[in-house]
Amino acid sequence: MMDRVIELLDVWKAYDGVQALRGLNLEVYKGEIFGLLGPNGAGKTTTIKIIVGLLKMDRGSVRVNNFDIFEEPYGYKKFIGYVPESVSLPDYLTLEEFLIYSGKIRGVPNEQIRERMNHYINLFELTDKRRALILSLSRGMRQKIAIAAALIHDPDILILDEPFIGIDPAGQHMIKEIFNERVKDGKTIFISTHMLDTAERLCNRVAIIHNGQNVASGDLKNLQQLSEVGENATLEEVFLKLTEEAKEPIIEETAERKRRGFLGLIGRKI
Ligand SMILES: Nc1ncnc2c1ncn2[C@@H]1O[C@H](COP(=O)(O)OP(=O)(O)O)[C@@H](O)[C@H]1O
Ligand SMILES: [Mg+2]
């Protein structure tokens, strides 16, 4: 049996009036590159913020490395590294100063900070930017720095919300190399994305969420079977089929009654 490193059970979350998660279940195993997929507004960012402890769920349970994060909200954080959807870094520090700071607040020994900082600066080809103010760096460079900072304590689980937005192909390739290197060491990668071709190439396993529910999870083969789109279907076809099917039951009864009433009035044909 594979080790579960992240487990969500019946997680609910509403922002005043908006029900973002509706009983979400999710399992992520050790050593995989896991993709959380879903259209805009599906609840990906909400899910990630709950896992990393930035947002409180209304109901349900989340376990990370077997810590119940509600009961023990601090201990598990040393196991995770997090790169948010919109990276915001201190403009007034240099790249190097920011990485040193990130290592120090995580309690990483100086020697290791230096070693890992150099490793990622080289890998991301940022050597000539070491002493540049973050202020002066491009969006893609900032994203790379955020990833390096999230890895400075060598976490078991790296969680990234839409990591490939604004990154050039060479940068994307580099990030994928890092992912592959880490899973070889038994570390886990958790990404959210709506870019299906990326997920298809990169992820061992995915979950498709829609309206705050897990509508399907597994490897591409499982999903093809689940969605009955045929053996040669791409993830995109599976995704469209599954999110389309999931749409109907979500409409609440009253909304559905209003909809029918409305369509009865104006008709739906043109
Ligand atoms: N701070 C917020 N206040 C109100 N509604 C929010 C807030 N954040 C997200 N939502 C809503 O919750 C739902 C899920 O959003 P989100 O988790 O950001 O989805 P995704 O990351 O998959 O695009 C959406 O309907 C979104 O509009
Ligand atoms: Mg999002």
mmCIF file of C-alpha atoms and ligand atoms in Angstrom:
data_model
loop_
_atom_site.group_PDB
_atom_site.id
_atom_site.type_symbol
_atom_site.label_atom_id
_atom_site.label_comp_id
_atom_site.label_asym_id
_atom_site.label_seq_id
_atom_site.Cartn_x
_atom_site.Cartn_y
_atom_site.Cartn_z
ATOM 1 C CA MET A 1 0.000 0.000 0.000
ATOM 2 C CA MET A 2 1.317 3.408 -0.906
ATOM 3 C CA ASP A 3 1.803 6.028 1.798
ATOM 4 C CA ARG A 4 -0.755 8.765 1.813
ATOM 5 C CA VAL A 5 0.938 12.101 2.410
ATOM 6 C CA ILE A 6 -2.111 14.314 1.929
ATOM 7 C CA GLU A 7 -5.650 13.264 2.665
ATOM 8 C CA LEU A 8 -8.782 15.414 2.561
ATOM 9 C CA LEU A 9 -12.005 14.028 3.872
ATOM 10 C CA ASP A 10 -15.346 15.720 3.257
ATOM 11 C CA VAL A 11 -13.944 19.249 3.243
ATOM 12 C CA TRP A 12 -16.406 22.131 3.001
ATOM 13 C CA LYS A 13 -15.643 25.814 2.621
ATOM 14 C CA ALA A 14 -17.866 28.808 1.923
ATOM 15 C CA TYR A 15 -16.874 32.438 1.439
ATOM 16 C CA ASP A 16 -19.839 34.534 2.449
ATOM 17 C CA GLY A 17 -22.480 33.261 0.102
ATOM 18 C CA VAL A 18 -20.168 31.353 -2.245
ATOM 19 C CA GLN A 19 -19.881 27.632 -1.567
ATOM 20 C CA ALA A 20 -16.351 26.959 -2.821
ATOM 21 C CA LEU A 21 -15.821 23.384 -1.587
ATOM 22 C CA ARG A 22 -18.626 20.855 -1.191
ATOM 23 C CA GLY A 23 -17.415 17.746 0.545
ATOM 24 C CA LEU A 24 -14.087 17.465 -1.246
ATOM 25 C CA ASN A 25 -12.172 14.198 -0.892
ATOM 26 C CA LEU A 26 -8.590 13.919 -2.082
ATOM 27 C CA GLU A 27 -5.644 11.589 -1.662
ATOM 28 C CA VAL A 28 -2.037 12.234 -2.610
ATOM 29 C CA TYR A 29 0.605 9.517 -2.336
ATOM 30 C CA LYS A 30 4.270 9.735 -1.463
ATOM 31 C CA GLY A 31 6.608 10.079 -4.406
ATOM 32 C CA GLU A 32 4.110 11.168 -7.025
ATOM 33 C CA ILE A 33 3.632 14.292 -9.083
ATOM 34 C CA PHE A 34 0.003 14.958 -8.405
ATOM 35 C CA GLY A 35 -2.120 17.373 -10.426
ATOM 36 C CA LEU A 36 -5.193 19.107 -9.068
ATOM 37 C CA LEU A 37 -7.130 20.018 -12.184
ATOM 38 C CA GLY A 38 -10.247 22.026 -12.709
ATOM 39 C CA PRO A 39 -11.662 24.993 -14.589
ATOM 40 C CA ASN A 40 -11.466 28.529 -13.187
ATOM 41 C CA GLY A 41 -13.398 28.765 -9.941
ATOM 42 C CA ALA A 42 -13.405 25.003 -9.352
ATOM 43 C CA GLY A 43 -11.860 25.446 -5.914
ATOM 44 C CA LYS A 44 -8.174 24.643 -6.549
ATOM 45 C CA THR A 45 -6.713 27.670 -4.771
ATOM 46 C CA THR A 46 -9.146 27.289 -1.881
ATOM 47 C CA THR A 47 -8.099 23.646 -1.477
ATOM 48 C CA ILE A 48 -4.409 24.524 -1.491
ATOM 49 C CA LYS A 49 -4.805 27.390 0.974
ATOM 50 C CA ILE A 50 -6.586 25.034 3.365
ATOM 51 C CA ILE A 51 -3.836 22.414 3.049
ATOM 52 C CA VAL A 52 -1.050 24.911 3.727
ATOM 53 C CA GLY A 53 -2.928 26.442 6.652
ATOM 54 C CA LEU A 54 -3.766 29.868 5.227
ATOM 55 C CA LEU A 55 -7.501 29.277 5.275
ATOM 56 C CA LYS A 56 -9.780 27.502 7.749
ATOM 57 C CA MET A 57 -12.221 24.951 6.415
ATOM 58 C CA ASP A 58 -15.814 24.954 7.684
ATOM 59 C CA ARG A 59 -16.037 21.203 8.035
ATOM 60 C CA GLY A 60 -14.074 18.055 7.250
ATOM 61 C CA SER A 61 -10.557 16.901 7.966
ATOM 62 C CA VAL A 62 -7.149 17.267 6.385
ATOM 63 C CA ARG A 63 -4.127 15.120 7.180
ATOM 64 C CA VAL A 64 -0.619 15.939 5.987
ATOM 65 C CA ASN A 65 2.088 13.351 6.700
ATOM 66 C CA ASN A 66 -0.384 11.885 9.192
ATOM 67 C CA PHE A 67 -0.769 15.129 11.112
ATOM 68 C CA ASP A 68 -4.351 16.264 11.544
ATOM 69 C CA ILE A 69 -3.787 19.891 10.571
ATOM 70 C CA PHE A 70 -6.764 21.119 12.571
ATOM 71 C CA GLU A 71 -5.557 19.504 15.776
ATOM 72 C CA GLU A 72 -1.867 20.190 15.154
ATOM 73 C CA PRO A 73 -1.721 23.278 12.969
ATOM 74 C CA TYR A 74 2.036 23.972 13.229
ATOM 75 C CA GLY A 75 4.064 20.771 13.386
ATOM 76 C CA TYR A 76 3.408 19.696 9.811
ATOM 77 C CA LYS A 77 4.581 22.923 8.225
ATOM 78 C CA LYS A 78 8.214 21.862 8.196
ATOM 79 C CA PHE A 79 7.203 19.109 5.774
ATOM 80 C CA ILE A 80 5.731 21.447 3.177
ATOM 81 C CA GLY A 81 6.964 24.093 0.789
ATOM 82 C CA TYR A 82 4.389 26.364 -0.849
ATOM 83 C CA VAL A 83 4.424 28.555 -3.938
ATOM 84 C CA PRO A 84 1.259 30.661 -4.169
ATOM 85 C CA GLU A 85 -0.696 31.547 -7.294
ATOM 86 C CA SER A 86 0.392 35.172 -7.315
ATOM 87 C CA VAL A 87 3.867 35.365 -5.936
ATOM 88 C CA SER A 88 4.598 38.466 -3.916
ATOM 89 C CA LEU A 89 8.203 38.888 -2.795
ATOM 90 C CA PRO A 90 9.913 41.706 -0.896
ATOM 91 C CA ASP A 91 11.056 44.074 -3.646
ATOM 92 C CA TYR A 92 13.636 45.719 -1.410
ATOM 93 C CA LEU A 93 15.798 42.597 -0.919
ATOM 94 C CA THR A 94 18.259 41.092 -3.335
ATOM 95 C CA LEU A 95 17.612 37.589 -4.638
ATOM 96 C CA GLU A 96 20.366 36.247 -2.377
ATOM 97 C CA GLU A 97 19.142 38.106 0.713
ATOM 98 C CA PHE A 98 15.634 36.787 0.192
ATOM 99 C CA LEU A 99 16.762 33.163 -0.089
ATOM 100 C CA ILE A 100 18.966 33.512 3.009
ATOM 101 C CA TYR A 101 16.035 35.018 4.888
ATOM 102 C CA SER A 102 13.727 32.199 3.717
ATOM 103 C CA GLY A 103 16.218 29.611 4.967
ATOM 104 C CA LYS A 104 16.752 31.325 8.308
ATOM 105 C CA ILE A 105 13.056 31.610 9.185
ATOM 106 C CA ARG A 106 12.814 27.881 8.474
ATOM 107 C CA GLY A 107 15.724 27.205 10.817
ATOM 108 C CA VAL A 108 17.975 25.782 8.111
ATOM 109 C CA PRO A 109 21.703 25.700 9.055
ATOM 110 C CA ASN A 110 23.800 28.310 7.223
ATOM 111 C CA GLU A 111 25.893 25.721 5.424
ATOM 112 C CA GLN A 112 22.791 24.138 3.863
ATOM 113 C CA ILE A 113 21.248 27.475 3.012
ATOM 114 C CA ARG A 114 24.388 28.358 1.066
ATOM 115 C CA GLU A 115 24.507 24.999 -0.678
ATOM 116 C CA ARG A 116 20.836 24.921 -1.720
ATOM 117 C CA MET A 117 20.796 28.592 -2.664
ATOM 118 C CA ASN A 118 23.751 28.088 -4.996
ATOM 119 C CA HIS A 119 22.178 24.953 -6.415
ATOM 120 C CA TYR A 120 18.925 26.661 -7.407
ATOM 121 C CA ILE A 121 20.566 29.886 -8.559
ATOM 122 C CA ASN A 122 22.728 27.848 -10.937
ATOM 123 C CA LEU A 123 19.875 25.635 -12.051
ATOM 124 C CA PHE A 124 17.636 28.593 -12.849
ATOM 125 C CA GLU A 125 20.520 30.449 -14.496
ATOM 126 C CA LEU A 126 20.165 33.418 -12.181
ATOM 127 C CA THR A 127 23.861 33.742 -11.313
ATOM 128 C CA ASP A 128 24.207 37.255 -12.692
ATOM 129 C CA LYS A 129 21.096 38.336 -10.743
ATOM 130 C CA ARG A 130 22.286 37.186 -7.310
ATOM 131 C CA ARG A 131 22.767 40.704 -6.011
ATOM 132 C CA ALA A 132 19.986 42.336 -8.014
ATOM 133 C CA LEU A 133 17.027 43.755 -6.140
ATOM 134 C CA ILE A 134 13.905 41.653 -6.580
ATOM 135 C CA LEU A 135 12.288 44.905 -7.724
ATOM 136 C CA SER A 136 14.301 44.672 -10.948
ATOM 137 C CA LEU A 137 13.421 41.070 -11.835
ATOM 138 C CA SER A 138 10.899 39.768 -14.346
ATOM 139 C CA ARG A 139 7.791 37.861 -13.370
ATOM 140 C CA GLY A 140 9.270 34.554 -14.498
ATOM 141 C CA MET A 141 12.427 35.173 -12.481
ATOM 142 C CA ARG A 142 10.343 35.945 -9.402
ATOM 143 C CA GLN A 143 8.444 32.708 -9.872
ATOM 144 C CA LYS A 144 11.735 30.794 -9.987
ATOM 145 C CA ILE A 145 12.944 32.542 -6.835
ATOM 146 C CA ALA A 146 9.684 31.678 -5.089
ATOM 147 C CA ILE A 147 10.221 28.029 -6.009
ATOM 148 C CA ALA A 148 13.808 28.113 -4.738
ATOM 149 C CA ALA A 149 12.594 29.695 -1.479
ATOM 150 C CA ALA A 150 9.941 27.000 -1.076
ATOM 151 C CA LEU A 151 12.647 24.345 -1.459
ATOM 152 C CA ILE A 152 15.266 25.870 0.842
ATOM 153 C CA HIS A 153 14.301 23.566 3.760
ATOM 154 C CA ASP A 154 14.099 20.530 1.454
ATOM 155 C CA PRO A 155 10.420 19.779 2.239
ATOM 156 C CA ASP A 156 8.834 16.352 1.773
ATOM 157 C CA ILE A 157 5.931 17.899 -0.106
ATOM 158 C CA LEU A 158 6.152 20.828 -2.506
ATOM 159 C CA ILE A 159 2.803 22.473 -3.219
ATOM 160 C CA LEU A 160 2.492 24.885 -6.146
ATOM 161 C CA ASP A 161 -0.605 26.761 -7.267
ATOM 162 C CA GLU A 162 -0.545 27.204 -11.077
ATOM 163 C CA PRO A 163 3.267 27.166 -11.246
ATOM 164 C CA PHE A 164 3.742 27.533 -14.999
ATOM 165 C CA ILE A 165 1.960 30.793 -15.603
ATOM 166 C CA GLY A 166 4.336 33.460 -16.899
ATOM 167 C CA ILE A 167 7.284 31.080 -17.189
ATOM 168 C CA ASP A 168 9.070 30.616 -20.505
ATOM 169 C CA PRO A 169 9.507 27.125 -21.994
ATOM 170 C CA ALA A 170 13.118 26.834 -20.799
ATOM 171 C CA GLY A 171 12.020 27.753 -17.284
ATOM 172 C CA GLN A 172 9.164 25.261 -17.434
ATOM 173 C CA HIS A 173 11.590 22.587 -18.498
ATOM 174 C CA MET A 174 13.865 23.425 -15.577
ATOM 175 C CA ILE A 175 10.981 23.214 -13.108
ATOM 176 C CA LYS A 176 9.950 19.841 -14.486
ATOM 177 C CA GLU A 177 13.543 18.645 -14.046
ATOM 178 C CA ILE A 178 13.400 19.720 -10.415
ATOM 179 C CA PHE A 179 10.128 17.848 -9.939
ATOM 180 C CA ASN A 180 11.519 14.678 -11.468
ATOM 181 C CA GLU A 181 14.701 14.924 -9.431
ATOM 182 C CA ARG A 182 12.675 15.254 -6.232
ATOM 183 C CA VAL A 183 10.254 12.404 -6.800
ATOM 184 C CA LYS A 184 13.247 10.138 -7.425
ATOM 185 C CA ASP A 185 14.206 10.901 -3.818
ATOM 186 C CA GLY A 186 10.737 9.951 -2.607
ATOM 187 C CA LYS A 187 9.529 13.538 -2.267
ATOM 188 C CA THR A 188 6.057 14.539 -3.390
ATOM 189 C CA ILE A 189 4.939 17.293 -5.758
ATOM 190 C CA PHE A 190 1.418 18.710 -5.679
ATOM 191 C CA ILE A 191 0.456 21.209 -8.376
ATOM 192 C CA SER A 192 -2.774 22.820 -9.400
ATOM 193 C CA THR A 193 -3.267 23.664 -13.038
ATOM 194 C CA HIS A 194 -5.852 24.283 -15.690
ATOM 195 C CA MET A 195 -3.243 23.577 -18.369
ATOM 196 C CA LEU A 196 -4.152 20.069 -19.352
ATOM 197 C CA ASP A 197 -1.284 19.351 -21.714
ATOM 198 C CA THR A 198 1.139 20.088 -18.903
ATOM 199 C CA ALA A 199 -0.713 17.822 -16.510
ATOM 200 C CA GLU A 200 -0.855 15.093 -19.115
ATOM 201 C CA ARG A 201 2.903 15.176 -19.668
ATOM 202 C CA LEU A 202 3.947 15.699 -16.094
ATOM 203 C CA CYS A 203 1.597 14.147 -13.569
ATOM 204 C CA ASN A 204 1.464 10.521 -12.444
ATOM 205 C CA ARG A 205 -1.999 11.007 -11.093
ATOM 206 C CA VAL A 206 -4.595 13.753 -11.178
ATOM 207 C CA ALA A 207 -7.888 14.673 -9.581
ATOM 208 C CA ILE A 208 -10.405 16.685 -11.519
ATOM 209 C CA ILE A 209 -12.429 19.008 -9.361
ATOM 210 C CA HIS A 210 -15.494 20.892 -10.376
ATOM 211 C CA ASN A 211 -17.722 23.092 -8.224
ATOM 212 C CA GLY A 212 -15.752 22.090 -5.166
ATOM 213 C CA GLN A 213 -16.137 18.356 -5.612
ATOM 214 C CA ASN A 214 -13.782 15.645 -6.782
ATOM 215 C CA VAL A 215 -15.440 14.361 -9.951
ATOM 216 C CA ALA A 216 -12.711 11.871 -10.865
ATOM 217 C CA SER A 217 -9.226 10.905 -9.853
ATOM 218 C CA GLY A 218 -6.600 8.457 -10.960
ATOM 219 C CA ASP A 219 -4.031 8.093 -13.704
ATOM 220 C CA LEU A 220 -4.972 8.930 -17.265
ATOM 221 C CA LYS A 221 -6.012 5.323 -17.966
ATOM 222 C CA ASN A 222 -8.423 5.245 -15.013
ATOM 223 C CA LEU A 223 -9.919 8.526 -16.103
ATOM 224 C CA GLN A 224 -10.416 7.384 -19.669
ATOM 225 C CA GLN A 225 -12.359 4.414 -18.346
ATOM 226 C CA LEU A 226 -14.364 6.546 -15.934
ATOM 227 C CA SER A 227 -15.376 9.074 -18.539
ATOM 228 C CA GLU A 228 -16.005 6.467 -21.240
ATOM 229 C CA VAL A 229 -14.412 8.611 -23.916
ATOM 230 C CA GLY A 230 -12.308 5.824 -25.372
ATOM 231 C CA GLU A 231 -8.745 4.621 -25.151
ATOM 232 C CA ASN A 232 -7.055 7.273 -27.208
ATOM 233 C CA ALA A 233 -8.735 10.189 -25.519
ATOM 234 C CA THR A 234 -6.579 13.047 -24.329
ATOM 235 C CA LEU A 235 -6.830 14.391 -20.833
ATOM 236 C CA GLU A 236 -8.588 17.380 -22.336
ATOM 237 C CA GLU A 237 -11.419 15.236 -23.675
ATOM 238 C CA VAL A 238 -11.721 13.374 -20.384
ATOM 239 C CA PHE A 239 -11.721 16.651 -18.505
ATOM 240 C CA LEU A 240 -14.406 18.232 -20.672
ATOM 241 C CA LYS A 241 -16.600 15.170 -20.464
ATOM 242 C CA LEU A 242 -16.313 14.872 -16.700
ATOM 243 C CA THR A 243 -16.769 18.551 -15.902
ATOM 244 C CA GLU A 244 -19.737 18.702 -18.304
ATOM 245 C CA GLU A 245 -21.414 15.742 -16.610
ATOM 246 C CA ALA A 246 -20.793 17.187 -13.188
ATOM 247 C CA LYS A 247 -22.555 20.414 -14.041
ATOM 248 C CA GLU A 248 -26.171 19.319 -14.019
ATOM 249 C CA PRO A 249 -26.655 17.852 -10.519
ATOM 250 C CA ILE A 250 -25.042 20.898 -8.967
ATOM 251 C CA ILE A 251 -27.888 23.217 -9.936
ATOM 252 C CA GLU A 252 -29.951 23.521 -6.805
ATOM 253 C CA GLU A 253 -33.569 22.621 -7.032
ATOM 254 C CA THR A 254 -34.830 26.176 -6.639
ATOM 255 C CA ALA A 255 -32.405 27.464 -9.223
ATOM 256 C CA GLU A 256 -33.483 24.698 -11.573
ATOM 257 C CA ARG A 257 -37.147 25.608 -11.056
ATOM 258 C CA LYS A 258 -36.405 29.257 -11.790
ATOM 259 C CA ARG A 259 -34.436 28.248 -14.851
ATOM 260 C CA ARG A 260 -37.296 26.181 -16.228
ATOM 261 C CA GLY A 261 -39.764 28.943 -15.457
ATOM 262 C CA PHE A 262 -37.573 31.432 -17.238
ATOM 263 C CA LEU A 263 -37.031 29.249 -20.274
ATOM 264 C CA GLY A 264 -40.769 28.550 -20.351
ATOM 265 C CA LEU A 265 -41.355 32.288 -20.607
ATOM 266 C CA ILE A 266 -38.851 33.164 -23.287
ATOM 267 C CA GLY A 267 -38.313 29.801 -24.931
ATOM 268 C CA ARG A 268 -34.827 28.472 -25.585
ATOM 269 C CA LYS A 269 -34.868 28.103 -29.380
ATOM 270 C CA ILE A 270 -33.831 30.828 -31.768
HETATM 271 N N1 LIG B 1 -11.971 35.526 -1.018
HETATM 272 C C1 LIG B 1 -13.048 35.100 -1.658
HETATM 273 N N2 LIG B 1 -14.269 35.642 -1.417
HETATM 274 C C2 LIG B 1 -15.370 35.188 -2.046
HETATM 275 N N3 LIG B 1 -15.377 34.189 -2.943
HETATM 276 C C3 LIG B 1 -14.190 33.609 -3.237
HETATM 277 C C4 LIG B 1 -12.965 34.035 -2.621
HETATM 278 N N4 LIG B 1 -11.959 33.272 -3.101
HETATM 279 C C5 LIG B 1 -12.519 32.427 -3.988
HETATM 280 N N5 LIG B 1 -13.845 32.619 -4.064
HETATM 281 C C6 LIG B 1 -14.794 31.851 -4.888
HETATM 282 O O1 LIG B 1 -14.665 30.490 -4.550
HETATM 283 C C7 LIG B 1 -14.719 29.668 -5.701
HETATM 284 C C8 LIG B 1 -13.442 28.855 -5.834
HETATM 285 O O2 LIG B 1 -12.361 29.732 -6.080
HETATM 286 P P1 LIG B 1 -10.847 29.252 -6.216
HETATM 287 O O3 LIG B 1 -10.564 28.310 -5.110
HETATM 288 O O4 LIG B 1 -10.000 30.471 -6.315
HETATM 289 O O5 LIG B 1 -10.886 28.454 -7.600
HETATM 290 P P2 LIG B 1 -9.711 28.084 -8.650
HETATM 291 O O6 LIG B 1 -8.404 28.283 -7.958
HETATM 292 O O7 LIG B 1 -9.978 26.663 -9.011
HETATM 293 O O8 LIG B 1 -9.887 28.980 -9.823
HETATM 294 C C9 LIG B 1 -14.983 30.610 -6.872
HETATM 295 O O9 LIG B 1 -16.371 30.663 -7.078
HETATM 296 C C10 LIG B 1 -14.474 31.939 -6.368
HETATM 297 O O10 LIG B 1 -15.142 33.005 -6.985
HETATM 298 MG MG MG B 2 -6.730 29.374 -8.474
#
